[in-house]
Amino acid sequence: MGINQNYKLNLIQWYPGHIAKAEKNLKEQLKLVDVVLEVRDARIPLSTFHPQIPQWIGNKKRLLVLNRLDMISEQVRQLWADWFKRQGEQVFFTNAQQGQGVTAVSKATQATGVELNQRRRDRGMLPRPVRAVVIGFPNVGKSALINRLVGRRVVESAARPGVTRQLRWVRISEDLELLDAPGVIPAKLEDQEAGLKLAVCDDIGEAAYDNQLIAAAFVDLVNELYAIAPDVLPENPLRSRYDLDPTSSTGESYLHNLSELRHKGDVERTARQILTDFRKGFLGTLPLELPPN
Ligand SMILES: Nc1nc2c(ncn2[C@@H]2O[C@H](COP(=O)(O)OP(=O)(O)OP(=O)(O)O)[C@@H](O)[C@H]2O)c(=O)[nH]1
Ligand SMILES: [Mg+2]
């Protein structure tokens, strides 16, 4: 699927110093880690794939977590589960805010520890806690997942990218230590369509994009998804929310028409409204990505 080429999204190469630094520290700490929990956004499981992560992980055990389970429908969850299975990958779906699916992640992590300590004992070494790191793009719910795994709020988690600034080890029990890491983004976002989706989902910093361009491209994206797979999407989510049908307009003209209708022509405010509504789930369980055929 190609997004509308009428726009240049003008994604700024946003790679601030604190992320570069976090990435460097993360690579160092990774040496100490036994298992990596790679967290992605269930609305965009492919666009929240960070191309360098496999290389960082190397031969370590990895658990793939698709978080924000509540923001996709059961039908879409099933499509992704099947697709990943065909790729030979097991996925854990979680809602790190409410806790669904977290026990399974916890069990799988602890199981790694059992294996680890068996190997240690075989070599005459004392057992130690298994060390797990949670990594992924900003704002995908890494810290929320840690809080859920611990069962109380031990690290800061909030609705904006870039909340976690420092790597932080949290000891959960005699058996498990978790490392919370700041979100990482590739130094260069090559793929404009992935960049668009990351921006819409608030998984990269706001400094990286223009709200109006992103909101307009989002409307186009919804129209395109709708044309391809209407059966797995909510019924015309934009019309339901705003009482204005997007299907025969471009995103840009939709944004302008909606701003006239609702916000006295204030296009920026309208763009923010659309993005906020999507992010808060007011447009329903609307995935921005479906498994490739
Ligand atoms: N609806 C929903 N919200 C979630 C879920 N997981 C986390 N959140 C919310 O998403 C926001 C971001 O969560 P964080 O845990 O701060 O995300 P993070 O990946 O640690 O973000 P950075 O530290 O900025 O990289 C918070 O407001 C969470 O409450 C989820 O499964 N569903
Ligand atoms: Mg965090």
JSON list of C-alpha atoms in Angstrom, two decimals, residues 73 75-76 222-223 225-227 229-247 254 281-287:
[
{"chain": "A", "resi": 73, "resn": "SER", "atom": "CA", "xyz": [-10.18, -5.44, 17.53]},
{"chain": "A", "resi": 75, "resn": "GLN", "atom": "CA", "xyz": [-10.36, -9.83, 14.58]},
{"chain": "A", "resi": 76, "resn": "VAL", "atom": "CA", "xyz": [-7.26, -7.78, 13.85]},
{"chain": "A", "resi": 222, "resn": "VAL", "atom": "CA", "xyz": [-7.83, 5.70, 6.77]},
{"chain": "A", "resi": 223, "resn": "ASN", "atom": "CA", "xyz": [-9.52, 6.06, 3.37]},
{"chain": "A", "resi": 225, "resn": "LEU", "atom": "CA", "xyz": [-7.30, 1.10, 4.57]},
{"chain": "A", "resi": 226, "resn": "TYR", "atom": "CA", "xyz": [-11.02, 1.36, 4.20]},
{"chain": "A", "resi": 227, "resn": "ALA", "atom": "CA", "xyz": [-10.85, 0.70, 0.50]},
{"chain": "A", "resi": 229, "resn": "ALA", "atom": "CA", "xyz": [-10.21, -3.98, 4.21]},
{"chain": "A", "resi": 230, "resn": "PRO", "atom": "CA", "xyz": [-13.54, -2.44, 5.24]},
{"chain": "A", "resi": 231, "resn": "ASP", "atom": "CA", "xyz": [-14.61, -5.64, 6.97]},
{"chain": "A", "resi": 232, "resn": "VAL", "atom": "CA", "xyz": [-11.96, -5.44, 9.68]},
{"chain": "A", "resi": 233, "resn": "LEU", "atom": "CA", "xyz": [-12.26, -1.71, 10.42]},
{"chain": "A", "resi": 234, "resn": "PRO", "atom": "CA", "xyz": [-14.88, 0.18, 12.41]},
{"chain": "A", "resi": 235, "resn": "GLU", "atom": "CA", "xyz": [-17.64, 1.60, 10.21]},
{"chain": "A", "resi": 236, "resn": "ASN", "atom": "CA", "xyz": [-16.49, 4.95, 8.82]},
{"chain": "A", "resi": 237, "resn": "PRO", "atom": "CA", "xyz": [-14.81, 6.17, 12.03]},
{"chain": "A", "resi": 238, "resn": "LEU", "atom": "CA", "xyz": [-14.22, 9.76, 10.90]},
{"chain": "A", "resi": 239, "resn": "ARG", "atom": "CA", "xyz": [-17.80, 10.27, 9.77]},
{"chain": "A", "resi": 240, "resn": "SER", "atom": "CA", "xyz": [-19.08, 8.71, 12.98]},
{"chain": "A", "resi": 241, "resn": "ARG", "atom": "CA", "xyz": [-16.99, 11.07, 15.08]},
{"chain": "A", "resi": 242, "resn": "TYR", "atom": "CA", "xyz": [-17.29, 14.32, 13.11]},
{"chain": "A", "resi": 243, "resn": "ASP", "atom": "CA", "xyz": [-20.43, 13.88, 11.07]},
{"chain": "A", "resi": 244, "resn": "LEU", "atom": "CA", "xyz": [-18.43, 14.62, 7.94]},
{"chain": "A", "resi": 245, "resn": "ASP", "atom": "CA", "xyz": [-17.68, 11.88, 5.45]},
{"chain": "A", "resi": 246, "resn": "PRO", "atom": "CA", "xyz": [-14.05, 11.65, 4.30]},
{"chain": "A", "resi": 247, "resn": "THR", "atom": "CA", "xyz": [-14.46, 8.95, 1.68]},
{"chain": "A", "resi": 254, "resn": "TYR", "atom": "CA", "xyz": [-11.19, 17.06, 4.57]},
{"chain": "A", "resi": 281, "resn": "GLY", "atom": "CA", "xyz": [-9.27, 5.76, 21.00]},
{"chain": "A", "resi": 282, "resn": "PHE", "atom": "CA", "xyz": [-12.24, 8.01, 20.18]},
{"chain": "A", "resi": 283, "resn": "LEU", "atom": "CA", "xyz": [-12.16, 6.80, 16.59]},
{"chain": "A", "resi": 284, "resn": "GLY", "atom": "CA", "xyz": [-12.66, 3.22, 17.76]},
{"chain": "A", "resi": 285, "resn": "THR", "atom": "CA", "xyz": [-10.30, 0.27, 17.49]},
{"chain": "A", "resi": 286, "resn": "LEU", "atom": "CA", "xyz": [-8.66, 1.52, 14.34]},
{"chain": "A", "resi": 287, "resn": "PRO", "atom": "CA", "xyz": [-5.45, -0.25, 13.28]}
]
